[in-house]
PDB file of C-alpha atoms in Angstrom:
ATOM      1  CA  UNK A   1      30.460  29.191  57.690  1.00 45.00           C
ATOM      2  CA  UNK A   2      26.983  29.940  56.355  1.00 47.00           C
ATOM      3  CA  UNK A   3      27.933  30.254  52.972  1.00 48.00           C
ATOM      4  CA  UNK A   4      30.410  27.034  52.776  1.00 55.00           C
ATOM      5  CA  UNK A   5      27.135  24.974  54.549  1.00 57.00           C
ATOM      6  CA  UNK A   6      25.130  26.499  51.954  1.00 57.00           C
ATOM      7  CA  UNK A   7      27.370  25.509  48.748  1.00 59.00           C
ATOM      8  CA  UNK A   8      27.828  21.994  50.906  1.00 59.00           C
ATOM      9  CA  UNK A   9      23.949  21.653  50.590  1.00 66.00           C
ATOM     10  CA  UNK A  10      23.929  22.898  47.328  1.00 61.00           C
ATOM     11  CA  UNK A  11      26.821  19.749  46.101  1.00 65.00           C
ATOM     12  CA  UNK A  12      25.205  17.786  47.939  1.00 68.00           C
ATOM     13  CA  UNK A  13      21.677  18.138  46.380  1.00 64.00           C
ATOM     14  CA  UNK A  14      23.108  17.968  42.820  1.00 63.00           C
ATOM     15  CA  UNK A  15      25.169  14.834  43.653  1.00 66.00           C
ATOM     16  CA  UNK A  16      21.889  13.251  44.907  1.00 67.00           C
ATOM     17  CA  UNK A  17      19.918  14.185  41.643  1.00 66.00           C
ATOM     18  CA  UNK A  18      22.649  12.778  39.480  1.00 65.00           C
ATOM     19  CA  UNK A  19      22.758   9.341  41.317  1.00 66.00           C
ATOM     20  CA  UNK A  20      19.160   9.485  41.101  1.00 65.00           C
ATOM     21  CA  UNK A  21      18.888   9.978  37.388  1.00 58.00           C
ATOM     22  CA  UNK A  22      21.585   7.118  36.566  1.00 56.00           C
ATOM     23  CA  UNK A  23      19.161   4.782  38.638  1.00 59.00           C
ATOM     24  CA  UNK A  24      16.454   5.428  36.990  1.00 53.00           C
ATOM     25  CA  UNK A  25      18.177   4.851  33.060  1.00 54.00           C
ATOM     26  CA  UNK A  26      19.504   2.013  34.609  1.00 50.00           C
ATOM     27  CA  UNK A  27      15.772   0.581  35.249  1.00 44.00           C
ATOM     28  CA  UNK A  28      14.265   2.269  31.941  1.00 40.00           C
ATOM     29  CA  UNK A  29      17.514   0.359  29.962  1.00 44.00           C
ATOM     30  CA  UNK A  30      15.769  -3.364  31.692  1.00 40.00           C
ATOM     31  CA  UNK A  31      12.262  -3.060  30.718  1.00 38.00           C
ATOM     32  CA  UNK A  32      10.813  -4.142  27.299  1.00 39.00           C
ATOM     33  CA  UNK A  33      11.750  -1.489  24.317  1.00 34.00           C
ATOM     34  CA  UNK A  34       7.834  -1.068  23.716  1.00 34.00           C
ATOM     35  CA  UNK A  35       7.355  -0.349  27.353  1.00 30.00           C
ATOM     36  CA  UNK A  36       6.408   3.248  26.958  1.00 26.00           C
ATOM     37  CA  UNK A  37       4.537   2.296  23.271  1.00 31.00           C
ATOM     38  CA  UNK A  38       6.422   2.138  20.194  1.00 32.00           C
ATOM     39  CA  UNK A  39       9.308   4.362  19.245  1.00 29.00           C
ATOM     40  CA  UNK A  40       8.756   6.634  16.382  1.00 32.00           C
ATOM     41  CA  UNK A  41      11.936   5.468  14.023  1.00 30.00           C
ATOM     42  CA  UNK A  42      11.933   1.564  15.809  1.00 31.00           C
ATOM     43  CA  UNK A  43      10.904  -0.483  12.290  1.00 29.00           C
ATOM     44  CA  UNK A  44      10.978  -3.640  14.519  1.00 28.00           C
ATOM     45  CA  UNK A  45       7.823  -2.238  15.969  1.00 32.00           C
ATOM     46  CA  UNK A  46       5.679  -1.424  12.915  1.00 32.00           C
ATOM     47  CA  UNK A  47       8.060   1.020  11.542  1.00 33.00           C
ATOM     48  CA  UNK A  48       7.743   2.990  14.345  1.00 38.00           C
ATOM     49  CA  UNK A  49       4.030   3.730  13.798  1.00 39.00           C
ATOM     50  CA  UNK A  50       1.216   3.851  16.135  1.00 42.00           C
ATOM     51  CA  UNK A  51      -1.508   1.792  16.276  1.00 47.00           C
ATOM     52  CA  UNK A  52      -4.050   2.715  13.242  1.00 55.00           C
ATOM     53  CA  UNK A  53      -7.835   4.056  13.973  1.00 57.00           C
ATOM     54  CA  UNK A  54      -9.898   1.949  11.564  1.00 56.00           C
ATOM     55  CA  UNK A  55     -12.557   3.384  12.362  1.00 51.00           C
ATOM     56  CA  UNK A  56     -13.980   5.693  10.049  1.00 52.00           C
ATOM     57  CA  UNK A  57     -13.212   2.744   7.431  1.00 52.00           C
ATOM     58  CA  UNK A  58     -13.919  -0.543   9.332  1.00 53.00           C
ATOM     59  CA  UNK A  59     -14.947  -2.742   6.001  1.00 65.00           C
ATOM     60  CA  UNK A  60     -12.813  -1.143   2.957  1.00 76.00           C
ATOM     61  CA  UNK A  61     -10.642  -4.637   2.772  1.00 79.00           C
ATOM     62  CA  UNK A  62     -13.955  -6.846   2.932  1.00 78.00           C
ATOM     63  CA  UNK A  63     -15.591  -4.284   0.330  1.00 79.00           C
ATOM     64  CA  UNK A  64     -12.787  -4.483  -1.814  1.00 81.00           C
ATOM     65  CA  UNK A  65     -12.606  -8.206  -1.850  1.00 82.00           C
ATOM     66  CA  UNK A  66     -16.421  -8.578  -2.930  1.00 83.00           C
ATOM     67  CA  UNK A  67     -16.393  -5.921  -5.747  1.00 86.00           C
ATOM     68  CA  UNK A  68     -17.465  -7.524  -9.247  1.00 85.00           C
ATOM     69  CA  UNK A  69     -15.308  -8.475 -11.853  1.00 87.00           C
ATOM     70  CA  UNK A  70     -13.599  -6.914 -13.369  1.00 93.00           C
ATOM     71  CA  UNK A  71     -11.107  -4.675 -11.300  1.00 95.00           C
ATOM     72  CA  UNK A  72      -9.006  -2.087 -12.596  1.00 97.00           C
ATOM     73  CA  UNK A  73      -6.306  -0.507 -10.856  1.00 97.00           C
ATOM     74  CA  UNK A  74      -4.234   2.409 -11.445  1.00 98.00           C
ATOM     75  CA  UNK A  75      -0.905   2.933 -10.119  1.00 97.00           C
ATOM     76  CA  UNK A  76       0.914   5.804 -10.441  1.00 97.00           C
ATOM     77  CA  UNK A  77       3.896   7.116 -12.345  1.00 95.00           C
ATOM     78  CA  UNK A  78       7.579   6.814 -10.864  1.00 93.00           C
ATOM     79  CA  UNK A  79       7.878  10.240 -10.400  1.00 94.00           C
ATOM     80  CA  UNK A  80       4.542  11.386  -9.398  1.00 94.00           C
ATOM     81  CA  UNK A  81       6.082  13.382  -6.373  1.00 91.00           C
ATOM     82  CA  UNK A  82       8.870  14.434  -8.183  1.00 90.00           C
ATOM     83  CA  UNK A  83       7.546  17.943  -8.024  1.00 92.00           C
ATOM     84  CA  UNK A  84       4.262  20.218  -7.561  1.00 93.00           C
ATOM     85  CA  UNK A  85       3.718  19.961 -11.113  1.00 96.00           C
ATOM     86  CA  UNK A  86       3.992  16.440 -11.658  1.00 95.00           C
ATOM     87  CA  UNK A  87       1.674  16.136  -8.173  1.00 95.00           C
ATOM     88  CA  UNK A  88      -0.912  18.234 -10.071  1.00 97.00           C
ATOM     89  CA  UNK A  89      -0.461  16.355 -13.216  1.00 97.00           C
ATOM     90  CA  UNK A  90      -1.170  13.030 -11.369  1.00 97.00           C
ATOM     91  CA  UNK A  91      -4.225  14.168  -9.408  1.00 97.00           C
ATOM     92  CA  UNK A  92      -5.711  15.739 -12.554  1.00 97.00           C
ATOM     93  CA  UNK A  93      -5.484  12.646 -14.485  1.00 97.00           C
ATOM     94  CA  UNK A  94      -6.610  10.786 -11.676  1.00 97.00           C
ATOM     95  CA  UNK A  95      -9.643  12.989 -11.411  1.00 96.00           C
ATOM     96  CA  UNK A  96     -10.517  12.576 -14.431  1.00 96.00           C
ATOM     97  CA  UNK A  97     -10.661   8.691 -14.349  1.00 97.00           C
ATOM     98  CA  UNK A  98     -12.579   8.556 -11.090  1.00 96.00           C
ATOM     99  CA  UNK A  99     -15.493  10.693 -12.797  1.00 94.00           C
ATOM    100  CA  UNK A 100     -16.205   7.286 -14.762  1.00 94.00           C
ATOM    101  CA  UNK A 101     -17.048   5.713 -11.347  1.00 92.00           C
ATOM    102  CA  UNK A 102     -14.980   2.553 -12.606  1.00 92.00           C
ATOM    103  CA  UNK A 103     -11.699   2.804 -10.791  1.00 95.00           C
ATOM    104  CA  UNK A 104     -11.657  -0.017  -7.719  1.00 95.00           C
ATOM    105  CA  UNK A 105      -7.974   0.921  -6.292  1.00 96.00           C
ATOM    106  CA  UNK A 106      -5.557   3.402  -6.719  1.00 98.00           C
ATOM    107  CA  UNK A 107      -1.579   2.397  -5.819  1.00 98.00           C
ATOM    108  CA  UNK A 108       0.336   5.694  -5.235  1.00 97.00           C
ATOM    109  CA  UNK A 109       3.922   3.908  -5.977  1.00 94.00           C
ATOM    110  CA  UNK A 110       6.958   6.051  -6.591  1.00 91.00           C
ATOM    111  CA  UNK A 111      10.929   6.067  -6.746  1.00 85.00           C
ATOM    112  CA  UNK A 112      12.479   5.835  -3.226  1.00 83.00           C
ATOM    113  CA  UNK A 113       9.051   5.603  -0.920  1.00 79.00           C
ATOM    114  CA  UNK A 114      10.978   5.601   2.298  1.00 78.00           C
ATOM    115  CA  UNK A 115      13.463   8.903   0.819  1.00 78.00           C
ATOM    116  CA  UNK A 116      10.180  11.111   0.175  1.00 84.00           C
ATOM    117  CA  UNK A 117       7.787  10.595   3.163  1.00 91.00           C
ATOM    118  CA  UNK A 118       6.613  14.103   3.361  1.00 92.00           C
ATOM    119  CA  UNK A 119       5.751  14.451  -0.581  1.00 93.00           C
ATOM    120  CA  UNK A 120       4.140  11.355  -0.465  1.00 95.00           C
ATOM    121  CA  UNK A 121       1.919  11.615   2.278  1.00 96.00           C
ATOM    122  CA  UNK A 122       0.716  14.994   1.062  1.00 96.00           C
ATOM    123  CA  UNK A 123       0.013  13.258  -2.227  1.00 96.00           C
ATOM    124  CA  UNK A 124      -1.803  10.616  -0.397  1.00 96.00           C
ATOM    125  CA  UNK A 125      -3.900  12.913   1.230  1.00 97.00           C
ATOM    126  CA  UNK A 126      -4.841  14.814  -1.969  1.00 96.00           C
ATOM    127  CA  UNK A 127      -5.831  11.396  -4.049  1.00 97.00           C
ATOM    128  CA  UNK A 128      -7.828  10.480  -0.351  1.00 96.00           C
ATOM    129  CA  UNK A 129      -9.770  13.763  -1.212  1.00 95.00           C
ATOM    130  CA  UNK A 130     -10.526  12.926  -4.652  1.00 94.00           C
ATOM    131  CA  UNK A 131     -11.761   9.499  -3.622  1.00 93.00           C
ATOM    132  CA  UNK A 132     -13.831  10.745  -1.925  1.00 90.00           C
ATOM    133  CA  UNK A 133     -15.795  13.026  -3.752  1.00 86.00           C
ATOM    134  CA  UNK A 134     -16.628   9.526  -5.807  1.00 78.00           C
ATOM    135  CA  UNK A 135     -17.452   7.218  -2.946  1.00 69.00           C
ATOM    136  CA  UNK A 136     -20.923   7.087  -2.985  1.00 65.00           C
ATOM    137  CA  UNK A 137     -21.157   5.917  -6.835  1.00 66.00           C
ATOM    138  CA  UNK A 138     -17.951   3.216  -6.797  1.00 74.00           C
ATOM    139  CA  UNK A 139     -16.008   2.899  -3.338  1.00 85.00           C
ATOM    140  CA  UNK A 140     -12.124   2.933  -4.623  1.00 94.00           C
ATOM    141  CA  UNK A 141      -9.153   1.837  -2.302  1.00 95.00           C
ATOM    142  CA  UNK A 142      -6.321   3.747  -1.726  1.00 96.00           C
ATOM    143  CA  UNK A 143      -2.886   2.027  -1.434  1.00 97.00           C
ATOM    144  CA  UNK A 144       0.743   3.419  -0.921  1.00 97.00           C
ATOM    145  CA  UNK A 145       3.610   1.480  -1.957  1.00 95.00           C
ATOM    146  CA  UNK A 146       6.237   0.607   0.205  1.00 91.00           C
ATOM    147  CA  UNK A 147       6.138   3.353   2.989  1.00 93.00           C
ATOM    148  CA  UNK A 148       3.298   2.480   5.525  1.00 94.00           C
ATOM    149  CA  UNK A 149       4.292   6.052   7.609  1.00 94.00           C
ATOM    150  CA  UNK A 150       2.988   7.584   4.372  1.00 95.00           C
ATOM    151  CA  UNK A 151       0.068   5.627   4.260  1.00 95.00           C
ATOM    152  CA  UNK A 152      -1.537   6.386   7.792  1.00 94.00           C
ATOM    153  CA  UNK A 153      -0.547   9.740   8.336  1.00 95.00           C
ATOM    154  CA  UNK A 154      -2.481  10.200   4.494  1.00 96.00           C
ATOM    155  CA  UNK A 155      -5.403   8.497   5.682  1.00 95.00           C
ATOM    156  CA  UNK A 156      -4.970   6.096   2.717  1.00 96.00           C
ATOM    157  CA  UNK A 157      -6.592   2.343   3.183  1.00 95.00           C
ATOM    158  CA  UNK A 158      -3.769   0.368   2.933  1.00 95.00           C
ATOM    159  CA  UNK A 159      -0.646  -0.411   2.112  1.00 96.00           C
ATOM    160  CA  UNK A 160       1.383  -2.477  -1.106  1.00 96.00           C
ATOM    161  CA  UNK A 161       3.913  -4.271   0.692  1.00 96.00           C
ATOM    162  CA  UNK A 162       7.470  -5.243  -1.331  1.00 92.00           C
ATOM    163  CA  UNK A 163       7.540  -8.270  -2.868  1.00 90.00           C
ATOM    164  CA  UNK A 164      11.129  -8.872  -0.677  1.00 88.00           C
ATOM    165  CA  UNK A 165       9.138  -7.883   2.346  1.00 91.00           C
ATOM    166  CA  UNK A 166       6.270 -10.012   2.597  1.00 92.00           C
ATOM    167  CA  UNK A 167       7.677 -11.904   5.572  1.00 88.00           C
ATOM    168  CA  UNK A 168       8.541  -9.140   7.617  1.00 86.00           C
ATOM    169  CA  UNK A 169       5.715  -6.701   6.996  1.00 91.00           C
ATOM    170  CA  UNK A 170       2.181  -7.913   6.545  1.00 93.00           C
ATOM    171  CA  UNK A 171       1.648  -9.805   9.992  1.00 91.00           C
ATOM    172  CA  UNK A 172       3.429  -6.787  11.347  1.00 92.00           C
ATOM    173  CA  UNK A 173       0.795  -4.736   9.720  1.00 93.00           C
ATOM    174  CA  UNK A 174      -2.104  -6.587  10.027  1.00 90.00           C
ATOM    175  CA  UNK A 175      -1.444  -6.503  13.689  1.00 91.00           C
ATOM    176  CA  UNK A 176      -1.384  -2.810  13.988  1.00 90.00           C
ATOM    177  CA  UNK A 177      -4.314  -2.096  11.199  1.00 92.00           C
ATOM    178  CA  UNK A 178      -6.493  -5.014  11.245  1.00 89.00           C
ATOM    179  CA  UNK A 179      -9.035  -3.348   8.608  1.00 90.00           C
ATOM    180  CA  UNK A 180      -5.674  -2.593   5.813  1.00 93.00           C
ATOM    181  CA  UNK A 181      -6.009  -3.164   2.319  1.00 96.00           C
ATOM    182  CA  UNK A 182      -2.966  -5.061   1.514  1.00 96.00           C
ATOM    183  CA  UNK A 183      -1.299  -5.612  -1.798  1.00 96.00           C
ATOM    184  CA  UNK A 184       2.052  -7.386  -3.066  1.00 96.00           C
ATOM    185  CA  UNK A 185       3.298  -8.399  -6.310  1.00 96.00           C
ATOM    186  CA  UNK A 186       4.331 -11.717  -7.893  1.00 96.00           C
ATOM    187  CA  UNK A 187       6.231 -12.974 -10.952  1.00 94.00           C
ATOM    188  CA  UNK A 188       5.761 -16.656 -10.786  1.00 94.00           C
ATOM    189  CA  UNK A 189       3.031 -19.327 -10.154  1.00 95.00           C
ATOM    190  CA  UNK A 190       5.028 -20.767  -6.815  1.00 95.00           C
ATOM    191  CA  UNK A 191       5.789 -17.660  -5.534  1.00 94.00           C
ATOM    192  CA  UNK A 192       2.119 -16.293  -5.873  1.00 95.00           C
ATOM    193  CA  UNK A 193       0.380 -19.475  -4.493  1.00 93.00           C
ATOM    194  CA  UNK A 194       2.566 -19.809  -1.267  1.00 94.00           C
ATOM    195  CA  UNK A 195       2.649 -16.202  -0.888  1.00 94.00           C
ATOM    196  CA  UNK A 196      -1.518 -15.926  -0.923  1.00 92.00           C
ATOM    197  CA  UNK A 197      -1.871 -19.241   0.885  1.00 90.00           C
ATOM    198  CA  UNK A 198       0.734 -18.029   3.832  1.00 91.00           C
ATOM    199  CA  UNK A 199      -0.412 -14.360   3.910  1.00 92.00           C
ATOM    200  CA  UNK A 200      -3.871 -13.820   2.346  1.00 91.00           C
ATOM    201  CA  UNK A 201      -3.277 -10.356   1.055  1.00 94.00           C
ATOM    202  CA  UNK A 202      -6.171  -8.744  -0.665  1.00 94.00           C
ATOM    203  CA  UNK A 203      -4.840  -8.367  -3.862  1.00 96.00           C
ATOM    204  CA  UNK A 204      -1.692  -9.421  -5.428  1.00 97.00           C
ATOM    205  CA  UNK A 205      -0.024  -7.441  -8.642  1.00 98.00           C
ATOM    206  CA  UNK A 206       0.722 -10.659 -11.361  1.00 96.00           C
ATOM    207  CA  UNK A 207       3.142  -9.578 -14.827  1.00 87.00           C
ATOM    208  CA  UNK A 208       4.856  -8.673 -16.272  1.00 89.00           C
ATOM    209  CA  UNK A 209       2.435  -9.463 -19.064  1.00 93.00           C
ATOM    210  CA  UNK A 210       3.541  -7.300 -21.689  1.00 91.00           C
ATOM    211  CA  UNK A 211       6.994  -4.724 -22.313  1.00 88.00           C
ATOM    212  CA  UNK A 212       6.404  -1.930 -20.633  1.00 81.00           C
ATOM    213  CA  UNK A 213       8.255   1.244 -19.688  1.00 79.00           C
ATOM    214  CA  UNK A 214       8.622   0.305 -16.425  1.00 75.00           C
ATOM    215  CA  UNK A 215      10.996  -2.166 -16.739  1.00 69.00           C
ATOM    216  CA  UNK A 216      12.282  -1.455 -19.992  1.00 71.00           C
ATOM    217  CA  UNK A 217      15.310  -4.037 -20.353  1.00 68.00           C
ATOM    218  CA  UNK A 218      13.374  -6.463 -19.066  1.00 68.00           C
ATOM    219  CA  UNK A 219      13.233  -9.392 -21.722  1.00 72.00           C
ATOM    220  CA  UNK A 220      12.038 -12.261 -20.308  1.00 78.00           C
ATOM    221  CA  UNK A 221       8.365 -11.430 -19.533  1.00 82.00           C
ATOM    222  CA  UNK A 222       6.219 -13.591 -17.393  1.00 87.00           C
ATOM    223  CA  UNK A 223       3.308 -13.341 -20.126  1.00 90.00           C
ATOM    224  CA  UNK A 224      -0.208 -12.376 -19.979  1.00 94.00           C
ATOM    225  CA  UNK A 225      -1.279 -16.641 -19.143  1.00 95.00           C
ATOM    226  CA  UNK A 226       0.663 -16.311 -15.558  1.00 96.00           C
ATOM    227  CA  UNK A 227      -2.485 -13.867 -14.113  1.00 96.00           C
ATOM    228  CA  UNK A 228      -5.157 -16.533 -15.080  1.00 95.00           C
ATOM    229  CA  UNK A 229      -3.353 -19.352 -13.714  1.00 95.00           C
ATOM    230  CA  UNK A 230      -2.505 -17.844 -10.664  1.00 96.00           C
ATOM    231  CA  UNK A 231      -6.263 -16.876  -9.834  1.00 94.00           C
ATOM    232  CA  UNK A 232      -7.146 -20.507 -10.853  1.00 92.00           C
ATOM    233  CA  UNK A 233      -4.782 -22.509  -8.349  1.00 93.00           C
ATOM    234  CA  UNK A 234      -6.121 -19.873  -5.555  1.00 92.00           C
ATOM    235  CA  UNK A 235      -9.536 -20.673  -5.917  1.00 87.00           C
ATOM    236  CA  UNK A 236      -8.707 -23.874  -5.438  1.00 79.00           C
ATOM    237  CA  UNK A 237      -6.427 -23.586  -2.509  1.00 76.00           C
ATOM    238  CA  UNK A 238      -7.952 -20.945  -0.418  1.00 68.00           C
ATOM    239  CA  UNK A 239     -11.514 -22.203  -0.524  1.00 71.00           C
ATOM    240  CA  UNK A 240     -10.286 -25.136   0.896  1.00 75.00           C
ATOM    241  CA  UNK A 241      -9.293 -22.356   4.012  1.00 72.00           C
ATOM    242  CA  UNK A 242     -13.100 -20.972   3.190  1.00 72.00           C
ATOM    243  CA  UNK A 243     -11.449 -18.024   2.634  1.00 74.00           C
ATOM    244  CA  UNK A 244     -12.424 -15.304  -0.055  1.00 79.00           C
ATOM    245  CA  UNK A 245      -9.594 -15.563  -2.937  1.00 84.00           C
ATOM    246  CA  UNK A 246      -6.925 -13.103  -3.031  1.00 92.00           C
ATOM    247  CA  UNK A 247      -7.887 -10.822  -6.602  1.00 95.00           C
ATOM    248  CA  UNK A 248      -5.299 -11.426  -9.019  1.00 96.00           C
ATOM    249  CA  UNK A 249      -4.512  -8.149 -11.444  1.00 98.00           C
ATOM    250  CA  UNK A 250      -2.282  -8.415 -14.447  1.00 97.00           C
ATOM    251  CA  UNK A 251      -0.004  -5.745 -14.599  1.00 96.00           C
ATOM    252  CA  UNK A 252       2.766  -5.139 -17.045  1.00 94.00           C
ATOM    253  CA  UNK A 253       2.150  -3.451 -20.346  1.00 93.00           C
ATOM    254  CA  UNK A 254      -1.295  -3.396 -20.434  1.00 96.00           C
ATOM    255  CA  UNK A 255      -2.966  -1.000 -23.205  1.00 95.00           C
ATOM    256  CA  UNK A 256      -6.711  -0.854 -24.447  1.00 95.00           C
ATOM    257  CA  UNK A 257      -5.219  -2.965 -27.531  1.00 95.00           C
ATOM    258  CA  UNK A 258      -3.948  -5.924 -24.949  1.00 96.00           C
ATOM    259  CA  UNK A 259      -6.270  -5.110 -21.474  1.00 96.00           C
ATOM    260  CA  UNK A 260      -8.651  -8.293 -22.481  1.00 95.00           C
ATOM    261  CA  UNK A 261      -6.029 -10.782 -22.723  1.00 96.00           C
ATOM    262  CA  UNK A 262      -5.158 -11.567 -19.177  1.00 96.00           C
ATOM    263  CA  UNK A 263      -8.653 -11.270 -18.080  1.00 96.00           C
ATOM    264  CA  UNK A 264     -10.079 -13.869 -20.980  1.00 94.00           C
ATOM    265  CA  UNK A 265      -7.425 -16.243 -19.414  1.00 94.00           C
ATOM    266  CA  UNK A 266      -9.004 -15.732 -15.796  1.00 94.00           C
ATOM    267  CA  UNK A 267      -7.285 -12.735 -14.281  1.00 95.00           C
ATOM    268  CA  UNK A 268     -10.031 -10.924 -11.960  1.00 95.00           C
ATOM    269  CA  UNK A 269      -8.801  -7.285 -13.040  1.00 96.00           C
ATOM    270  CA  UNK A 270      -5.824  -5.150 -14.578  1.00 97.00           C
ATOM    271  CA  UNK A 271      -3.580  -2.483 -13.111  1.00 97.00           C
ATOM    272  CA  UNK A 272      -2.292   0.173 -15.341  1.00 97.00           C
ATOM    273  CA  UNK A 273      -0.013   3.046 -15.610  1.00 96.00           C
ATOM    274  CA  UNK A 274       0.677   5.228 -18.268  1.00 95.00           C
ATOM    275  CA  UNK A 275      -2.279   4.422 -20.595  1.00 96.00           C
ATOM    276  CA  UNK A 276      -4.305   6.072 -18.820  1.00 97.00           C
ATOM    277  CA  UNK A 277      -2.060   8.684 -16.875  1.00 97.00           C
ATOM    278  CA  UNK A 278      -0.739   9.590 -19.756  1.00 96.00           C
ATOM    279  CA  UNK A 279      -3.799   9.585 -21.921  1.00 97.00           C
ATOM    280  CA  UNK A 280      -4.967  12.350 -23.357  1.00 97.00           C
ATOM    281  CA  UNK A 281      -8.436  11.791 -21.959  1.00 97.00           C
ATOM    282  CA  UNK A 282      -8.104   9.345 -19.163  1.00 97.00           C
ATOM    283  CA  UNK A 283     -11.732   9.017 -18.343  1.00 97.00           C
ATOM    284  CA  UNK A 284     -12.354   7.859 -22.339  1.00 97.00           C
ATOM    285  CA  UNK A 285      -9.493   5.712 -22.032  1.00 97.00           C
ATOM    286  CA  UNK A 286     -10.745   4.437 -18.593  1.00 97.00           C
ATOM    287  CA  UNK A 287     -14.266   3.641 -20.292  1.00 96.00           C
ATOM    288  CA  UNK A 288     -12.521   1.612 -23.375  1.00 96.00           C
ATOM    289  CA  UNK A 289     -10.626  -0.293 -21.146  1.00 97.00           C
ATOM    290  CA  UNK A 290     -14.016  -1.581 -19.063  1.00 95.00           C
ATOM    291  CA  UNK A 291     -15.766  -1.825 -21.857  1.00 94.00           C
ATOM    292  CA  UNK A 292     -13.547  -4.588 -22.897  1.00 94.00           C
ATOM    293  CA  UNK A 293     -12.964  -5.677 -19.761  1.00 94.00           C
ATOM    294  CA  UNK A 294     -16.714  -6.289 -18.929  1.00 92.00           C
ATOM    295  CA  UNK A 295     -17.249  -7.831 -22.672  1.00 91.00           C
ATOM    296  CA  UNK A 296     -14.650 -10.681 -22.228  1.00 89.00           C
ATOM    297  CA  UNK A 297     -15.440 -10.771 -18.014  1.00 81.00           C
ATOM    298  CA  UNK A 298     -19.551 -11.588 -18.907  1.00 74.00           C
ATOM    299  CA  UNK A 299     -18.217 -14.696 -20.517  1.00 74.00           C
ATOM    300  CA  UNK A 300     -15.477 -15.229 -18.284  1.00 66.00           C
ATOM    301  CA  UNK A 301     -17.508 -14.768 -14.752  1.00 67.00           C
ATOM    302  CA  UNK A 302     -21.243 -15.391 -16.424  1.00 56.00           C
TER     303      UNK A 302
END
C-alpha cells in the first residue's frame, strides 16, 4: 500500500504540472507577440533586432547631413565577402582611400546581404576599425546595405535600405535607432522627390549616370542630369518642411574622366565603386576625383 500511494502521488504530481504548463501557453499564446521584447527572427518587429544604443554616436546622421560639398562615397564590390582574400582586398583598398581624409561614407553592399550575415558583419566591424583610425581628421559614415542585423551587431552607423523596401523599413528603423544614417536609391525624378519628401532619408543613391559594370545590360541609363535635378526639386520641397535636404549622390559609372559631370549639374556628391577599389592606387585616385570635384563644386556651391 505504501508504494501504490507513493506512485499515486507521484501521477498525481506530474498530471498537475502538465495541466499547469498548458495553462500557462494558453495565457503566453493571448498576450501581445512583443510582450517579452522582440523575437530574434520576428522581421515584423525590426527584423528581430533589439533596440540600438546610440550612444557612443548620438550626432553621426546630423554630422553627415552638414558636411561640405562635395561628398564622395564608396561602396563596395559585389563580392567583397566572397572570401578572406577578397575581405582583405577590400579593407586594403579602403585603407588606403581613407588616408586622404576625403571619404564622407562608406556603403558595404554585397550579393545576397540577408544569405551572408556572419561575413558581413565581421566585415563591418573591420571597415568600423579603419574608420576610425581617421575620425579625428574627416568623420566618415558607415552604411550596410540591405541587412540591418549586420549593421548593429558591426557597430556600423546606419543602414541603406532597398529601394523596394522603403515603406516597410525606414520608420521601422528609425523607431528602433533614432540616431541611423539612412540611405536608399532612386532612378527617377518622381520616385526620388516623394520618396525624400515621405521619408527624409539622409542620403539617397541617384543613376545610373553612366554604363557601368554593375548593371552591365542595362541600356537605358537614367543619365548624369537626373542627380542635379533631383537635389534641385528637394531644396525646394523640403525647406518648405525646414528640413535639411536629403544629399543627392550620382552613382552609376562614375570615373575621374566623368566624376564632374553630375556634380556641375547640382548633384551634392558621387558614390563610386571600382575606380577606386580597383585602382591601382586608390588614395591618388581618391585625390583626382576631389580635386575635380571641389574645382566644379567652388562654382557650383560658391
Amino acid at each position: 500500500m505504501i508504494v501504490s500511494g507513493r506512485r499515486a502521488s507521484w501521477i498525481q504530481h506530474c498530471f498537475l504540472l502538465y495541466i499547469s504548463c498548458l495553462l500557462l501557453n494558453l495565457v503566453v499564446g493571448f498576450l501581445p507577440t512583443n510582450a517579452w521584447g522582440p523575437r530574434k527572427h520576428d522581421r515584423a518587429s525590426f527584423f528581430g533586432m533589439r533596440s540600438h544604443d546610440d550612444s557612443s554616436n548620438p550626432n553621426v546622421s546630423s554630422i553627415f547631413r552638414n558636411q561640405t560639398f562635395p561628398l564622395l562615397a564608396i561602396v563596395t564590390e559585389p563580392n567583397a565577402c566572397q572570401s578572406l582574400q577578397r575581405m582583405d582586398e577590400t579593407l586594403t583598398a579602403l585603407s588606403s582611400a581613407l588616408s586622404t581624409n576625403k571619404v564622407n561614407l562608406i556603403c558595404i553592399r554585397v550579393d545576397d546581404a540577408q544569405s551572408h550575415t556572419k561575413e558581413l558583419t565581421q566585415l563591418t566591424q573591420r571597415v568600423m576599425r579603419l574608420v576610425e583610425r581617421h575620425h579625428d581628421q574627416n568623420p566618415t559614415a558607415v552604411v550596410v546595405n540591405g541587412n540591418v542585423e549586420a549593421a548593429m551587431e558591426g557597430g556600423a552607423h546606419g543602414v541603406h535600405v532597398k529601394e523596394h523596401r522603403v515603406a516597410l523599413d525606414i520608420d521601422n528603423i528609425r523607431l528602433q535607432w533614432p540616431n541611423a544614417v539612412i540611405g536608399t536609391s532612386v532612378h527617377d525624378l518622381q520616385t526620388g522627390v516623394e520618396t525624400c519628401t515621405q521619408y527624409n532619408p539622409d542620403y539617397v543613391f541617384c543613376g545610373t549616370c553612366f554604363p557601368t559594370q554593375t548593371h552591365p545590360g542595362k541600356t537605358d541609363l537614367e543619365g548624369p542630369a537626373l542627380p542635379g535635378q533631383l537635389a534641385s526639386a528637394l531644396l525646394q520641397q523640403q525647406q518648405q518642411q525646414q528640413s535639411t535636404p536629403t544629399r543627392v549622390l550620382a552613382i552609376g559609372g562614375i570615373s575621374t574622366e566623368n566624376c564632374h559631370i553630375p556634380v556641375q549639374g547640382g548633384a551634392h556628391g558621387v558614390a563610386i565603386i571600382r575606380s577606386i577599389l580597383q585602382a591601382p592606387d586608390p588614395a591618388l585616385t581618391t585625390q583626382m576625383i576631389l580635386s575635380k570635384l571641389e574645382t566644379v563644386a567652388s562654382i557650383q556651391y560658391p
